GROMACS .gro file of C-alpha atoms in nm:
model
  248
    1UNK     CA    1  -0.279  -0.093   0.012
    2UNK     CA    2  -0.338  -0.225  -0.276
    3UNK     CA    3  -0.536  -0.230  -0.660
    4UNK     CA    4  -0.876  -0.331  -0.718
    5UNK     CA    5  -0.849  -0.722  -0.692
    6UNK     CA    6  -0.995  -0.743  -0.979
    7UNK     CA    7  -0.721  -0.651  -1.201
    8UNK     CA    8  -0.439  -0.842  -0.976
    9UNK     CA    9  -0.692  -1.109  -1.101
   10UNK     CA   10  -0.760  -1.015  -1.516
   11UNK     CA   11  -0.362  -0.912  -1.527
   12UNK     CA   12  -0.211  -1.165  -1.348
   13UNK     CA   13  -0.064  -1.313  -1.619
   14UNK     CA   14   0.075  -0.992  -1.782
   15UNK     CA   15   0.473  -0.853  -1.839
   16UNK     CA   16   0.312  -0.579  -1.988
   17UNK     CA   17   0.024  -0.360  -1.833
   18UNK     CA   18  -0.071  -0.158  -2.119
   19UNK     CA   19  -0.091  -0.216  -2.530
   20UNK     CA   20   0.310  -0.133  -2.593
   21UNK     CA   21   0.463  -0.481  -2.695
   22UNK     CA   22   0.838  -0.626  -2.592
   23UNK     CA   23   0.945  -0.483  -2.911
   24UNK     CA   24   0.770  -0.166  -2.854
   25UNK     CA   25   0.961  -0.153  -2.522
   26UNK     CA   26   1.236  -0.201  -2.681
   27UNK     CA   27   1.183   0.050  -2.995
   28UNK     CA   28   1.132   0.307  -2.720
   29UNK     CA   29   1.458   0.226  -2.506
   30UNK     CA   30   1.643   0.258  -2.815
   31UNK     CA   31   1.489   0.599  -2.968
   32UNK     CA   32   1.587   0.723  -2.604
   33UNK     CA   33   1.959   0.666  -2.672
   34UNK     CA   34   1.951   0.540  -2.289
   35UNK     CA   35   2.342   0.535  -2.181
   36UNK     CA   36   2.463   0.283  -1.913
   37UNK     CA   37   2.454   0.423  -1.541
   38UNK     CA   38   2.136   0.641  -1.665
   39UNK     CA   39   1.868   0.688  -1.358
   40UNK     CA   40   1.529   0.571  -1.437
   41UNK     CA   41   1.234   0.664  -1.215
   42UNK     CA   42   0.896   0.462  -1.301
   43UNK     CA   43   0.585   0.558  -1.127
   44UNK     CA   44   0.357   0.296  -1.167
   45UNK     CA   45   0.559   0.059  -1.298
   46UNK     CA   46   0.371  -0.287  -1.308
   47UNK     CA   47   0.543  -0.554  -1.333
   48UNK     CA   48   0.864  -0.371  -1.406
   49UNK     CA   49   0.937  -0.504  -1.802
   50UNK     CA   50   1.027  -0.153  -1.877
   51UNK     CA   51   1.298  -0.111  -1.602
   52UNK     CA   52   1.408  -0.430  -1.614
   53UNK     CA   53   1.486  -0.492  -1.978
   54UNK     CA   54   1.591  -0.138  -2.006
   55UNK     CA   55   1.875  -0.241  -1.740
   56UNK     CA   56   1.941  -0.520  -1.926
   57UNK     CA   57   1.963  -0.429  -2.250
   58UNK     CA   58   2.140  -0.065  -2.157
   59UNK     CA   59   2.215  -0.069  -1.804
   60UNK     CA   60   2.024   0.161  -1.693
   61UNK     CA   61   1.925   0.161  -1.310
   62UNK     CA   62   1.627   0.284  -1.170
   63UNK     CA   63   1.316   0.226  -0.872
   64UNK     CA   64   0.973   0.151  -0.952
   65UNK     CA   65   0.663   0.269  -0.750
   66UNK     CA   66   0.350   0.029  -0.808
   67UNK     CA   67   0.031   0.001  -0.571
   68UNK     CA   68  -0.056  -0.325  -0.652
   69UNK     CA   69   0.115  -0.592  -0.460
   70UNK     CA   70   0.143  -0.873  -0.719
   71UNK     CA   71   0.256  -0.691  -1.026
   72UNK     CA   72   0.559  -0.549  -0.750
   73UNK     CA   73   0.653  -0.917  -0.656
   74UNK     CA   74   0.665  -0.985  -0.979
   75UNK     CA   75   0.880  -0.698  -1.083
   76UNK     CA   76   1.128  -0.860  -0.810
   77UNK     CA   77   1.112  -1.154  -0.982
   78UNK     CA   78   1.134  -1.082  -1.280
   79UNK     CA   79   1.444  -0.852  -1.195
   80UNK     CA   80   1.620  -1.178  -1.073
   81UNK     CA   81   1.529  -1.334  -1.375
   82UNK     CA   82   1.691  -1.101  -1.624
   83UNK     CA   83   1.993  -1.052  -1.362
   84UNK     CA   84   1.946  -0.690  -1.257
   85UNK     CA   85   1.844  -0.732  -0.964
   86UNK     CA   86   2.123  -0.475  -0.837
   87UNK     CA   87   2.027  -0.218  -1.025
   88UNK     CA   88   1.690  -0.195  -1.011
   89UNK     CA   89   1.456  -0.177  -0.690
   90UNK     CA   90   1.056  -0.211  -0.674
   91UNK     CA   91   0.875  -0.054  -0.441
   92UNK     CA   92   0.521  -0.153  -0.349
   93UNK     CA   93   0.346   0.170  -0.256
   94UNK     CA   94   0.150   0.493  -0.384
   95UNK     CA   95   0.291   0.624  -0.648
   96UNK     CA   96   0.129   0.985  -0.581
   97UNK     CA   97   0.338   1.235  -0.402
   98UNK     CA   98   0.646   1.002  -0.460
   99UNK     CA   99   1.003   1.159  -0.481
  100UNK     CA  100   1.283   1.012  -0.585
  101UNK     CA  101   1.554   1.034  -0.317
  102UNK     CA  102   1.828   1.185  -0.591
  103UNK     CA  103   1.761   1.338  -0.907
  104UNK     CA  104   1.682   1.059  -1.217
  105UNK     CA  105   1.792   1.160  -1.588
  106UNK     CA  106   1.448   0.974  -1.695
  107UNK     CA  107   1.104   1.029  -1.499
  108UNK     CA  108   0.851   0.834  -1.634
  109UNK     CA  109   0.456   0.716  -1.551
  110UNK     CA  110   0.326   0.521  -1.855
  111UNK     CA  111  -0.060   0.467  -1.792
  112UNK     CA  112  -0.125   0.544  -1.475
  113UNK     CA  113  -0.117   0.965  -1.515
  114UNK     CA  114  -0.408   0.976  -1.251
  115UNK     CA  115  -0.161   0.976  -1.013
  116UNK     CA  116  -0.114   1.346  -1.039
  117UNK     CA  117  -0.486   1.403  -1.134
  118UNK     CA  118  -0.403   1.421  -1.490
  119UNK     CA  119  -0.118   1.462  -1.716
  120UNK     CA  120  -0.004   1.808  -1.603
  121UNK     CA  121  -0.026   1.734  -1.252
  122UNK     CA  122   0.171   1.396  -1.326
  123UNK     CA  123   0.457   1.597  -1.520
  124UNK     CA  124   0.455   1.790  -1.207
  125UNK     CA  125   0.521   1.500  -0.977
  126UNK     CA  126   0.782   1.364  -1.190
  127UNK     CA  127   0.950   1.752  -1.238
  128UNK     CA  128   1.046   1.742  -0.856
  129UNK     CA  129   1.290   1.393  -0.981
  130UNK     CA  130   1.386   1.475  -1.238
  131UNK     CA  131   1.745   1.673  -1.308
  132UNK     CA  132   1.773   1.988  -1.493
  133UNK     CA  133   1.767   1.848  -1.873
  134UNK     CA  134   1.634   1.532  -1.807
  135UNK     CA  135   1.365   1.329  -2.021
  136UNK     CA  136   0.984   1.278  -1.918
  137UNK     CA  137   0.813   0.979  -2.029
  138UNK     CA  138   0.396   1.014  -2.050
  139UNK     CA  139   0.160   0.702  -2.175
  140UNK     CA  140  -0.154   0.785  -2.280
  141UNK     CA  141  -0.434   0.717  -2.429
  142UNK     CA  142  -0.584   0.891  -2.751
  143UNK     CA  143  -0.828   0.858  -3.001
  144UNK     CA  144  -0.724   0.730  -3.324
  145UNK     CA  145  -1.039   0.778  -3.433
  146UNK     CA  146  -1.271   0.995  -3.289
  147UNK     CA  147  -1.574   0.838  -3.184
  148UNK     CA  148  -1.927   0.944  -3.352
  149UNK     CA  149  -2.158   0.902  -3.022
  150UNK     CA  150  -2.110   0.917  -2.682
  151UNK     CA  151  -2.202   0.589  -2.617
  152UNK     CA  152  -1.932   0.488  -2.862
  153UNK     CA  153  -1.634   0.649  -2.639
  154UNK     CA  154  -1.841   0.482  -2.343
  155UNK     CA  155  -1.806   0.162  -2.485
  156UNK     CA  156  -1.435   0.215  -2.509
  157UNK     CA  157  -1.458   0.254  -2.137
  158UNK     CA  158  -1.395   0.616  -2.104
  159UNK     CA  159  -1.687   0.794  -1.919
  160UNK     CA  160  -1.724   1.060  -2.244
  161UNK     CA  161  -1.552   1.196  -2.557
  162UNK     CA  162  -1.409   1.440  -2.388
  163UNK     CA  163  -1.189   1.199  -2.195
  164UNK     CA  164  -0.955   1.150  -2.446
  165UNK     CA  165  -0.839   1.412  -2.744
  166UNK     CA  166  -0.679   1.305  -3.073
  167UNK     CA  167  -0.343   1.249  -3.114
  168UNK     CA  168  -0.243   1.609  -3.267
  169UNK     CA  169  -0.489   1.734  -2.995
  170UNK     CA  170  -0.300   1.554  -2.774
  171UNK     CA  171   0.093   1.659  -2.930
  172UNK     CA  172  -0.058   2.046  -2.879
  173UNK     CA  173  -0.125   1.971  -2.539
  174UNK     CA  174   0.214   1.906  -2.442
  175UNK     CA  175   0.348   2.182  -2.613
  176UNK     CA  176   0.040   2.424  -2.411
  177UNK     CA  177   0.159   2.269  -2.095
  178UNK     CA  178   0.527   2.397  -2.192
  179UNK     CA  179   0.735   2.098  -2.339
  180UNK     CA  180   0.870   1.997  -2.657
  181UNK     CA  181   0.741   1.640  -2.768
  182UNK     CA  182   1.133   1.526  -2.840
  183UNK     CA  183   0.994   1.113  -2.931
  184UNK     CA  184   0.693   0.914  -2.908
  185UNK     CA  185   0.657   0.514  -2.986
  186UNK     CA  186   0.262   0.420  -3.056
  187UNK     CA  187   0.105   0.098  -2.960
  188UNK     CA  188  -0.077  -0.067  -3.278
  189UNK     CA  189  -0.359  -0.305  -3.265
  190UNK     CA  190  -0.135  -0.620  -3.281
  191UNK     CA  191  -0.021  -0.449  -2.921
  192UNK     CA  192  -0.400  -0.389  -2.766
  193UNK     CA  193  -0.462  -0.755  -2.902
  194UNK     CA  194  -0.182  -0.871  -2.643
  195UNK     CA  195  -0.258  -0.652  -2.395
  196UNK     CA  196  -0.678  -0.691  -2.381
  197UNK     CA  197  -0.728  -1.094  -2.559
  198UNK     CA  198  -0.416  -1.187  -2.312
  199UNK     CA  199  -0.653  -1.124  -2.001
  200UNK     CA  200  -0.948  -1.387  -2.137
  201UNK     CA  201  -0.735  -1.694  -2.124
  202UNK     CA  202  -0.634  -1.624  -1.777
  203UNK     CA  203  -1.007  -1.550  -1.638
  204UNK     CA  204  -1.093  -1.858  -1.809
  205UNK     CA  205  -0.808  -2.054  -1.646
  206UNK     CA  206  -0.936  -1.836  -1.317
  207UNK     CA  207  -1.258  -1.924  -1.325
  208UNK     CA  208  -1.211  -2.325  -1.363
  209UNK     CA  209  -0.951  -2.252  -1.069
  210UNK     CA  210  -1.176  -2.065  -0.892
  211UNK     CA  211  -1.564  -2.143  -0.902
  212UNK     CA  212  -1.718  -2.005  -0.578
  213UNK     CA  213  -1.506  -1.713  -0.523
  214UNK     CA  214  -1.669  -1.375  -0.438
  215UNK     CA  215  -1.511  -1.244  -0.745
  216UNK     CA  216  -1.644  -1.557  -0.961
  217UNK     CA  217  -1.964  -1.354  -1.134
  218UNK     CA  218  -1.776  -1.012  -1.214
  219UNK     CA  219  -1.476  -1.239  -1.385
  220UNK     CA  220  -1.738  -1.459  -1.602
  221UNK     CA  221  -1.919  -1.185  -1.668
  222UNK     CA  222  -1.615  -0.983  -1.805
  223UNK     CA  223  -1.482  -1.316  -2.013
  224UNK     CA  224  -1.871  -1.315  -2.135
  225UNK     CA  225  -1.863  -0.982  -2.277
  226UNK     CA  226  -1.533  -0.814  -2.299
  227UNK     CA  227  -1.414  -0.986  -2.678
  228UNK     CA  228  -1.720  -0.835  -2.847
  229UNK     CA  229  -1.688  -0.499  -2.661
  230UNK     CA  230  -1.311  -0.513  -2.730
  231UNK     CA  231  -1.308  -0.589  -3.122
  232UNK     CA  232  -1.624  -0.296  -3.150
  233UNK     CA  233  -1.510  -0.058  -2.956
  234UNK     CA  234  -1.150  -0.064  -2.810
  235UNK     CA  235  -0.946  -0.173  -3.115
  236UNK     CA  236  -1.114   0.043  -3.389
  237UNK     CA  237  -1.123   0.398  -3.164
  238UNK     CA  238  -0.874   0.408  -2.916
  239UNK     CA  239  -0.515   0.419  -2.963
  240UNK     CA  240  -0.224   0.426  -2.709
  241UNK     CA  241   0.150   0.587  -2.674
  242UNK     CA  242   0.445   0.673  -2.486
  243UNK     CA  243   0.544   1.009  -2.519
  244UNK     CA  244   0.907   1.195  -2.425
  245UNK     CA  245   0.964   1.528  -2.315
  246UNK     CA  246   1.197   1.773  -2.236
  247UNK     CA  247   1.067   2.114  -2.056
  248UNK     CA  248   1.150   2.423  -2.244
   0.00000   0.00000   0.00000
């Protein structure tokens, strides 16, 4: 059970699995008013910077669900590293269908909303954690601008326009769905910069490690290609958030 290998490989060197910064983490932690002893549930939680600083900085506790075996080691590690380790647990496994055991005053799944087959069937999954009251935490994508062609939103990776709305389409949605929007803390272009040019250095450093792996073609070909696509696609369309919740 695990990820595509292919992004244990590209991320391998990543905190962060997605375009929000440290400081965005941090913005967002804050503009939560988190209070120590708070219950944090994170389903697909990476390489656990969010719970981990979040237990740092406000002692917070919480469990993380991640499929990919790596980025859950080194959530572990990391955990040890900022001395939470008691408060926090990782769990390497599907996030889909996951429950917490008791109810969490924050249920959150930051990029990986395909879990529930979208982002209503992810609010869902996270509903049957979370306690009466309680904060949901939703990253998305949007676009920040909307793309002219179809092969423009292709070359941002998503399979059509219609992917993706804007991000007032995207507000409206929530409130459709039946929630109030109560924060939201954007990743900027600085923040897709460290999240997308961060991954080049390490295939390089890969691929010098690693010339006749099976993998060795896709990797160069991605190091090969990915800064131009990134800089004409990525950067200028599509933009990136963490939204909060509440249910009416």
């Amino acid at each position: 059970m695990d990820i595509p290998r292919i992004f244990n490989i590209t991320e391998s060197a990543h905190r962060i699995h997605n375009p929000m910064t440290p400081d965005k983490l941090a913005t967002l932690g804050a503009a939560l008013r988190l209070e120590a002893g708070a219950r944090v549930l994170d389903l697909g939680s990476g390489s656990g910077e969010m719970l981990c600083t979040w237990a740092r900085d406000h002692g917070v506790a919480g469990t993380g669900v991640d499929l990919s075996q790596l980025f859950t080691e080194q959530a572990r590690s990391r955990a040890v590293e900022l001395g939470v380790a008691e408060r926090v647990r990782f769990i390497h496994g599907d996030a889909a269908g996951f429950v917490a055991e008791a109810p969490v005053d924050v249920a959150a799944c930051v990029g990986a909303t395909w879990i529930g087959g979208g982002v209503a069937g992810t609010l869902e999954l996270l509903a049957r954690s979370l306690r009466p009251g309680g904060l949901f935490l939703i990253g998305e994508p949007y676009w920040r601008q909307l793309p002219p062609t179809e092969a423009v939103a292709q070359g941002c990776l998503a399979r059509s326009l219609a992917d993706f709305l804007t991000l007032p389409q995207l507000l409206a949605s929530f409130g459709e769905l039946g929630y109030d929007v109560v924060e939201m803390v954007l990743a900027d272009q600085d923040g897709w910069d460290r999240y997308e040019a961060a991954k080049w250095l390490t295939m390089r450093r890969w691929l010098a490690a690693n010339p006749d792996d099976e993998l060795a073609g896709e990797v160069r070909a991605q190091l090969t290609s990915e800064p131009v696509r990134y800089a004409t696609y990525t950067r200028e369309y599509l933009g990136w958030g963490v939204f909060a919740l509440m249910r009416r």
